[in-house]
Amino acid sequence: MLSLPSCCRCGCAKASLWANEFDLSLHPDGDFQQIEFDQISDFIKRVEKQLVVNDGDALDQFCKNFSDHVNSRNSNHKLRVAIILDNSGPELAADLCLAEYLLTSHIADHVSFHGKSIPWFVSDVTGKDFNWLLNMNILELEGANNDQYAHLVSKWSEVWRKRIQDSSFRFETSYFWTTPCTYDEIEVVDASLYQDLSRNYDLIIFKGDLNYRKLLGDRQWKPDNLDDKINAFYRVQIGRSPSCTCSKKLEDPKLGDPITDCPCGPMVVALRVAKSDVGVGVDHDRLIELQNETKEWWTIGKYGFIQIISPIVFSAS
């Protein structure tokens, strides 16, 4: 049997992460670092050292465990994935590529993209942005500098339109994403959204800095304090009961460690380039390194997080 493809080692998840750098809040003049398509894998290797938290291996293991359970039951069920979007433009294109990889590699059944009803920030993805990207064609790209890339964009736009038609891609929105509420309040403020996320998905990926801040309650946690990580993440165990005992499956459970085999609720992952002074789960020695480089390390849009929010070990007993 072929081994399950790895969504992090293949670079798709990391490409989606680092595309979060293409943010008008950091580049209001549109002055982005230009990266050719065939240079993306080299770019990802170069910025590997800029990952502050990297739970990529645990995410890969979760996907493998899920597939193994499905195979053992002779079921055709695959991952149901939700991506809570951040920026339009290059980041949205990278998110679509990640979703395409999950489908074509037979990891996922379908992917739902959750955008905003209005731009909370100027570059946030709305339904209009999503539809514009999926309906681009060669005529609209006549002025492009590179005909090869123009044809690629047109080709994939057509592929993704078909994904929408067969419901393997879906775009959804909720008023909740443009409220000032933090994400521990989803169940109270928008019960239907909470039920949807809890029951209809196996993997939820939150993109970007604002989503990360709202997952953590936008509080000033100590980045290397384990208790702060536990307290921050305990509040956003979407769909998972406090009575979950899946940590007992681990040979040597340590507080705060990701749990990669847990059917009690969806896995929740954050892909975030840090642009604000909110963060937890940073190794102490790594934090010292970062602070020695610059005290502003977490606000300059240079350092990334691939971080599992749920499920994690809350009790090592």
mmCIF file of N, CA, C and O in Angstrom, residues 20 23 25-26 52 86 121 207-223 272-280 282 287 290 294-305 307:
data_model
loop_
_atom_site.group_PDB
_atom_site.id
_atom_site.type_symbol
_atom_site.label_atom_id
_atom_site.label_comp_id
_atom_site.label_asym_id
_atom_site.label_seq_id
_atom_site.Cartn_x
_atom_site.Cartn_y
_atom_site.Cartn_z
ATOM 1 N N ASN A 20 0.896 34.058 3.727
ATOM 2 C CA ASN A 20 0.319 35.043 4.644
ATOM 3 C C ASN A 20 1.192 36.290 4.763
ATOM 4 O O ASN A 20 0.765 37.312 5.298
ATOM 5 N N ASP A 23 0.529 40.598 2.552
ATOM 6 C CA ASP A 23 -0.515 41.249 3.340
ATOM 7 C C ASP A 23 -0.367 42.756 3.153
ATOM 8 O O ASP A 23 0.712 43.314 3.349
ATOM 9 N N SER A 25 -1.292 45.047 4.972
ATOM 10 C CA SER A 25 -0.936 45.757 6.202
ATOM 11 C C SER A 25 0.575 45.865 6.352
ATOM 12 O O SER A 25 1.085 46.786 6.993
ATOM 13 N N LEU A 26 1.308 44.900 5.758
ATOM 14 C CA LEU A 26 2.769 44.941 5.793
ATOM 15 C C LEU A 26 3.347 45.609 4.554
ATOM 16 O O LEU A 26 4.445 46.145 4.587
ATOM 17 N N VAL A 52 8.718 29.467 14.163
ATOM 18 C CA VAL A 52 8.850 29.579 15.616
ATOM 19 C C VAL A 52 8.243 28.357 16.298
ATOM 20 O O VAL A 52 8.798 27.797 17.239
ATOM 21 N N ASP A 86 -7.905 34.227 5.313
ATOM 22 C CA ASP A 86 -7.405 35.530 5.743
ATOM 23 C C ASP A 86 -7.377 36.477 4.544
ATOM 24 O O ASP A 86 -8.371 37.118 4.243
ATOM 25 N N PHE A 121 -10.378 43.661 7.349
ATOM 26 C CA PHE A 121 -9.253 44.464 6.893
ATOM 27 C C PHE A 121 -9.320 44.506 5.369
ATOM 28 O O PHE A 121 -10.001 43.698 4.747
ATOM 29 N N LYS A 207 -6.255 30.591 9.188
ATOM 30 C CA LYS A 207 -5.178 31.293 8.511
ATOM 31 C C LYS A 207 -4.970 32.688 9.103
ATOM 32 O O LYS A 207 -5.916 33.412 9.377
ATOM 33 N N GLY A 208 -3.702 33.059 9.259
ATOM 34 C CA GLY A 208 -3.369 34.448 9.499
ATOM 35 C C GLY A 208 -3.351 34.906 10.943
ATOM 36 O O GLY A 208 -3.766 34.209 11.871
ATOM 37 N N ASP A 209 -2.887 36.133 11.106
ATOM 38 C CA ASP A 209 -2.622 36.682 12.433
ATOM 39 C C ASP A 209 -3.893 37.046 13.193
ATOM 40 O O ASP A 209 -4.001 36.793 14.388
ATOM 41 N N LEU A 210 -4.866 37.650 12.518
ATOM 42 C CA LEU A 210 -6.091 38.041 13.219
ATOM 43 C C LEU A 210 -6.830 36.817 13.738
ATOM 44 O O LEU A 210 -7.292 36.793 14.891
ATOM 45 N N ASN A 211 -6.951 35.777 12.912
ATOM 46 C CA ASN A 211 -7.601 34.553 13.382
ATOM 47 C C ASN A 211 -6.849 33.954 14.567
ATOM 48 O O ASN A 211 -7.464 33.458 15.520
ATOM 49 N N TYR A 212 -5.526 33.998 14.522
ATOM 50 C CA TYR A 212 -4.727 33.476 15.635
ATOM 51 C C TYR A 212 -4.982 34.280 16.905
ATOM 52 O O TYR A 212 -5.182 33.721 17.991
ATOM 53 N N ARG A 213 -4.978 35.592 16.771
ATOM 54 C CA ARG A 213 -5.229 36.440 17.940
ATOM 55 C C ARG A 213 -6.591 36.143 18.553
ATOM 56 O O ARG A 213 -6.740 36.074 19.782
ATOM 57 N N LYS A 214 -7.593 35.948 17.708
ATOM 58 C CA LYS A 214 -8.938 35.695 18.228
ATOM 59 C C LYS A 214 -9.060 34.293 18.818
ATOM 60 O O LYS A 214 -9.858 34.073 19.737
ATOM 61 N N LEU A 215 -8.286 33.348 18.306
ATOM 62 C CA LEU A 215 -8.243 32.028 18.937
ATOM 63 C C LEU A 215 -7.699 32.128 20.358
ATOM 64 O O LEU A 215 -8.148 31.422 21.266
ATOM 65 N N LEU A 216 -6.732 33.011 20.561
ATOM 66 C CA LEU A 216 -6.089 33.162 21.865
ATOM 67 C C LEU A 216 -6.730 34.252 22.723
ATOM 68 O O LEU A 216 -6.192 34.624 23.767
ATOM 69 N N GLY A 217 -7.872 34.758 22.285
ATOM 70 C CA GLY A 217 -8.558 35.773 23.070
ATOM 71 C C GLY A 217 -7.903 37.134 23.015
ATOM 72 O O GLY A 217 -8.265 38.032 23.779
ATOM 73 N N ASP A 218 -6.909 37.290 22.121
ATOM 74 C CA ASP A 218 -6.197 38.561 21.953
ATOM 75 C C ASP A 218 -5.636 39.063 23.285
ATOM 76 O O ASP A 218 -5.678 40.260 23.584
ATOM 77 N N ARG A 219 -5.114 38.133 24.067
ATOM 78 C CA ARG A 219 -4.575 38.475 25.386
ATOM 79 C C ARG A 219 -3.052 38.444 25.379
ATOM 80 O O ARG A 219 -2.434 37.831 24.522
ATOM 81 N N GLN A 220 -2.469 39.064 26.368
ATOM 82 C CA GLN A 220 -1.014 39.174 26.444
ATOM 83 C C GLN A 220 -0.450 37.988 27.231
ATOM 84 O O GLN A 220 0.010 38.110 28.357
ATOM 85 N N TRP A 221 -0.472 36.820 26.585
ATOM 86 C CA TRP A 221 0.079 35.619 27.197
ATOM 87 C C TRP A 221 1.611 35.678 27.166
ATOM 88 O O TRP A 221 2.199 36.366 26.335
ATOM 89 N N LYS A 222 2.236 34.903 28.055
ATOM 90 C CA LYS A 222 3.690 34.755 28.000
ATOM 91 C C LYS A 222 4.006 33.660 26.980
ATOM 92 O O LYS A 222 3.550 32.525 27.136
ATOM 93 N N PRO A 223 4.761 33.974 25.954
ATOM 94 C CA PRO A 223 4.916 33.026 24.847
ATOM 95 C C PRO A 223 5.567 31.707 25.222
ATOM 96 O O PRO A 223 5.294 30.683 24.585
ATOM 97 N N ARG A 272 0.088 30.761 10.661
ATOM 98 C CA ARG A 272 0.127 32.197 10.949
ATOM 99 C C ARG A 272 1.533 32.762 10.839
ATOM 100 O O ARG A 272 2.478 32.200 11.392
ATOM 101 N N VAL A 273 1.680 33.842 10.085
ATOM 102 C CA VAL A 273 2.891 34.648 10.132
ATOM 103 C C VAL A 273 2.651 35.737 11.177
ATOM 104 O O VAL A 273 1.671 36.485 11.099
ATOM 105 N N ALA A 274 3.533 35.807 12.171
ATOM 106 C CA ALA A 274 3.302 36.677 13.326
ATOM 107 C C ALA A 274 3.417 38.150 12.950
ATOM 108 O O ALA A 274 4.427 38.584 12.398
ATOM 109 N N LYS A 275 2.348 38.892 13.280
ATOM 110 C CA LYS A 275 2.314 40.332 13.018
ATOM 111 C C LYS A 275 1.801 41.100 14.228
ATOM 112 O O LYS A 275 1.474 42.287 14.128
ATOM 113 N N SER A 276 1.685 40.403 15.358
ATOM 114 C CA SER A 276 1.224 41.050 16.593
ATOM 115 C C SER A 276 1.854 40.328 17.776
ATOM 116 O O SER A 276 2.306 39.188 17.660
ATOM 117 N N ASP A 277 1.871 40.992 18.928
ATOM 118 C CA ASP A 277 2.563 40.449 20.098
ATOM 119 C C ASP A 277 1.658 39.526 20.909
ATOM 120 O O ASP A 277 1.485 39.688 22.120
ATOM 121 N N VAL A 278 1.081 38.540 20.218
ATOM 122 C CA VAL A 278 0.254 37.516 20.849
ATOM 123 C C VAL A 278 0.794 36.164 20.415
ATOM 124 O O VAL A 278 0.964 35.915 19.213
ATOM 125 N N GLY A 279 1.068 35.296 21.386
ATOM 126 C CA GLY A 279 1.562 33.979 21.022
ATOM 127 C C GLY A 279 1.829 33.132 22.249
ATOM 128 O O GLY A 279 2.142 33.653 23.325
ATOM 129 N N VAL A 280 1.686 31.822 22.079
ATOM 130 C CA VAL A 280 2.002 30.870 23.144
ATOM 131 C C VAL A 280 2.687 29.664 22.519
ATOM 132 O O VAL A 280 2.727 29.510 21.298
ATOM 133 N N VAL A 282 5.880 28.773 22.598
ATOM 134 C CA VAL A 282 7.228 28.969 22.061
ATOM 135 C C VAL A 282 8.242 28.393 23.049
ATOM 136 O O VAL A 282 8.192 28.696 24.250
ATOM 137 N N LEU A 287 12.777 31.288 22.180
ATOM 138 C CA LEU A 287 12.350 32.655 22.463
ATOM 139 C C LEU A 287 13.553 33.555 22.729
ATOM 140 O O LEU A 287 13.601 34.698 22.247
ATOM 141 N N LEU A 290 15.142 34.448 19.462
ATOM 142 C CA LEU A 290 14.354 35.445 18.739
ATOM 143 C C LEU A 290 14.540 36.834 19.341
ATOM 144 O O LEU A 290 14.705 37.826 18.618
ATOM 145 N N THR A 294 15.808 40.363 17.558
ATOM 146 C CA THR A 294 15.075 41.626 17.644
ATOM 147 C C THR A 294 13.943 41.483 18.645
ATOM 148 O O THR A 294 13.253 40.457 18.673
ATOM 149 N N LYS A 295 13.750 42.496 19.453
ATOM 150 C CA LYS A 295 12.657 42.485 20.425
ATOM 151 C C LYS A 295 11.299 42.518 19.728
ATOM 152 O O LYS A 295 10.277 42.165 20.318
ATOM 153 N N GLU A 296 11.294 42.949 18.486
ATOM 154 C CA GLU A 296 10.037 43.072 17.735
ATOM 155 C C GLU A 296 9.775 41.854 16.854
ATOM 156 O O GLU A 296 9.026 41.936 15.889
ATOM 157 N N TRP A 297 10.358 40.708 17.190
ATOM 158 C CA TRP A 297 10.296 39.542 16.310
ATOM 159 C C TRP A 297 8.873 39.161 15.939
ATOM 160 O O TRP A 297 8.612 38.694 14.829
ATOM 161 N N TRP A 298 7.929 39.354 16.853
ATOM 162 C CA TRP A 298 6.582 38.844 16.566
ATOM 163 C C TRP A 298 5.648 39.880 15.938
ATOM 164 O O TRP A 298 4.455 39.614 15.785
ATOM 165 N N THR A 299 6.180 41.014 15.558
ATOM 166 C CA THR A 299 5.327 42.010 14.903
ATOM 167 C C THR A 299 5.812 42.387 13.505
ATOM 168 O O THR A 299 5.183 43.221 12.846
ATOM 169 N N ILE A 300 6.902 41.778 13.032
ATOM 170 C CA ILE A 300 7.500 42.237 11.776
ATOM 171 C C ILE A 300 7.134 41.359 10.579
ATOM 172 O O ILE A 300 7.622 41.582 9.472
ATOM 173 N N GLY A 301 6.275 40.360 10.782
ATOM 174 C CA GLY A 301 5.828 39.543 9.656
ATOM 175 C C GLY A 301 6.905 38.663 9.067
ATOM 176 O O GLY A 301 6.876 38.362 7.870
ATOM 177 N N LYS A 302 7.831 38.204 9.898
ATOM 178 C CA LYS A 302 8.948 37.389 9.409
ATOM 179 C C LYS A 302 8.885 35.955 9.914
ATOM 180 O O LYS A 302 9.411 35.050 9.267
ATOM 181 N N TYR A 303 8.234 35.723 11.044
ATOM 182 C CA TYR A 303 8.290 34.424 11.700
ATOM 183 C C TYR A 303 6.935 33.720 11.658
ATOM 184 O O TYR A 303 5.887 34.356 11.809
ATOM 185 N N GLY A 304 6.983 32.393 11.455
ATOM 186 C CA GLY A 304 5.758 31.642 11.223
ATOM 187 C C GLY A 304 5.438 30.626 12.304
ATOM 188 O O GLY A 304 6.321 30.148 13.024
ATOM 189 N N PHE A 305 4.153 30.297 12.388
ATOM 190 C CA PHE A 305 3.645 29.282 13.312
ATOM 191 C C PHE A 305 2.839 28.254 12.518
ATOM 192 O O PHE A 305 1.929 28.628 11.770
ATOM 193 N N GLN A 307 0.774 25.578 14.193
ATOM 194 C CA GLN A 307 0.505 25.248 15.595
ATOM 195 C C GLN A 307 -0.842 24.558 15.754
ATOM 196 O O GLN A 307 -1.870 25.061 15.290
#
